[in-house]
Amino acid sequence: MPLVTPEAFVLGMSALGAAFTMIAAVGIGIGQGFAAGKAVESVARQPEAQGDVLKTMLVGQAVAETTGIFAFIVSIALLFINPLVGML
């Protein structure tokens, strides 16, 4: 008799994979904070360019945030839907 059933192994690895995908959220938060800080520095140097800097920063923040949303969706799928168990 095996110590770990295949289903338990797949569920455990899925939980571990979900945790690794959510580590992406840490990088996203750091990157967005860095971008916002640089935007503030840019506006402080050139206040007349505030509109352009704000638009560019918001587009960059939106693109970065989609990565976090995708990581969250993958984590939820691995934890609750888990298509890998059906392959056993």
Short mmCIF file of C-alpha atoms in Angstrom, two decimals:
data_model
loop_
_atom_site.label_atom_id
_atom_site.label_comp_id
_atom_site.label_asym_id
_atom_site.label_seq_id
_atom_site.Cartn_x
_atom_site.Cartn_y
_atom_site.Cartn_z
CA MET A 1 0.00 0.00 0.00
CA PRO A 2 1.47 3.37 -0.97
CA LEU A 3 2.06 5.96 1.73
CA VAL A 4 0.39 8.69 -0.30
CA THR A 5 -2.51 8.16 -2.67
CA PRO A 6 -2.22 9.70 -6.14
CA GLU A 7 -5.19 11.98 -5.43
CA ALA A 8 -3.61 13.31 -2.25
CA PHE A 9 -0.32 13.89 -4.06
CA VAL A 10 -2.03 15.82 -6.87
CA LEU A 11 -4.03 17.90 -4.38
CA GLY A 12 -0.91 18.66 -2.36
CA MET A 13 1.08 19.67 -5.43
CA SER A 14 -1.87 21.79 -6.61
CA ALA A 15 -1.88 23.64 -3.29
CA LEU A 16 1.85 24.17 -3.58
CA GLY A 17 1.44 25.44 -7.14
CA ALA A 18 -1.29 27.82 -6.02
CA ALA A 19 1.03 29.20 -3.36
CA PHE A 20 3.80 29.71 -5.91
CA THR A 21 1.48 31.54 -8.29
CA MET A 22 0.39 33.90 -5.54
CA ILE A 23 4.02 34.82 -4.91
CA ALA A 24 3.55 36.78 -8.14
CA ALA A 25 1.38 39.17 -6.13
CA VAL A 26 4.38 40.22 -4.08
CA GLY A 27 6.36 41.12 -7.19
CA ILE A 28 3.41 42.95 -8.67
CA GLY A 29 2.95 45.04 -5.52
CA ILE A 30 6.62 45.95 -5.45
CA GLY A 31 6.62 46.85 -9.14
CA GLN A 32 3.51 48.98 -8.87
CA GLY A 33 4.88 50.82 -5.88
CA PHE A 34 8.14 51.45 -7.71
CA ALA A 35 6.26 52.78 -10.77
CA ALA A 36 4.10 55.06 -8.64
CA GLY A 37 7.17 56.40 -6.85
CA LYS A 38 8.92 57.16 -10.13
CA ALA A 39 5.78 58.88 -11.42
CA VAL A 40 5.69 61.11 -8.34
CA GLU A 41 9.37 61.95 -8.85
CA SER A 42 8.69 62.78 -12.49
CA VAL A 43 5.77 65.07 -11.63
CA ALA A 44 7.88 66.74 -8.95
CA ARG A 45 10.53 67.53 -11.57
CA GLN A 46 8.09 68.58 -14.31
CA PRO A 47 4.67 69.54 -12.91
CA GLU A 48 3.42 70.57 -16.36
CA ALA A 49 3.73 66.94 -17.56
CA GLN A 50 1.43 65.62 -14.85
CA GLY A 51 -1.35 64.55 -17.23
CA ASP A 52 0.95 62.55 -19.51
CA VAL A 53 2.77 60.93 -16.61
CA LEU A 54 -0.51 60.00 -14.92
CA LYS A 55 -1.95 58.44 -18.08
CA THR A 56 1.20 56.43 -18.75
CA MET A 57 1.45 55.28 -15.15
CA LEU A 58 -2.19 54.19 -14.99
CA VAL A 59 -1.88 52.15 -18.18
CA GLY A 60 1.24 50.48 -16.80
CA GLN A 61 -0.47 49.80 -13.48
CA ALA A 62 -3.44 48.24 -15.27
CA VAL A 63 -1.21 45.97 -17.34
CA ALA A 64 0.71 44.90 -14.23
CA GLU A 65 -2.49 44.26 -12.31
CA THR A 66 -3.79 41.86 -14.95
CA THR A 67 -0.86 39.59 -14.13
CA GLY A 68 -2.01 39.46 -10.52
CA ILE A 69 -5.57 38.72 -11.56
CA PHE A 70 -4.40 35.87 -13.81
CA ALA A 71 -2.28 34.45 -10.97
CA PHE A 72 -5.30 34.62 -8.67
CA ILE A 73 -7.50 32.82 -11.22
CA VAL A 74 -4.91 30.07 -11.67
CA SER A 75 -4.65 29.65 -7.90
CA ILE A 76 -8.42 29.40 -7.49
CA ALA A 77 -8.61 26.89 -10.34
CA LEU A 78 -5.87 24.75 -8.81
CA LEU A 79 -7.49 24.78 -5.39
CA PHE A 80 -11.18 24.38 -6.16
CA ILE A 81 -11.73 23.25 -9.75
CA ASN A 82 -8.54 21.16 -10.00
CA PRO A 83 -8.70 19.61 -13.46
CA LEU A 84 -5.65 17.48 -12.70
CA VAL A 85 -7.49 15.04 -10.41
CA GLY A 86 -9.72 13.93 -13.29
CA MET A 87 -6.65 12.87 -15.26
CA LEU A 88 -5.73 10.12 -12.79
#
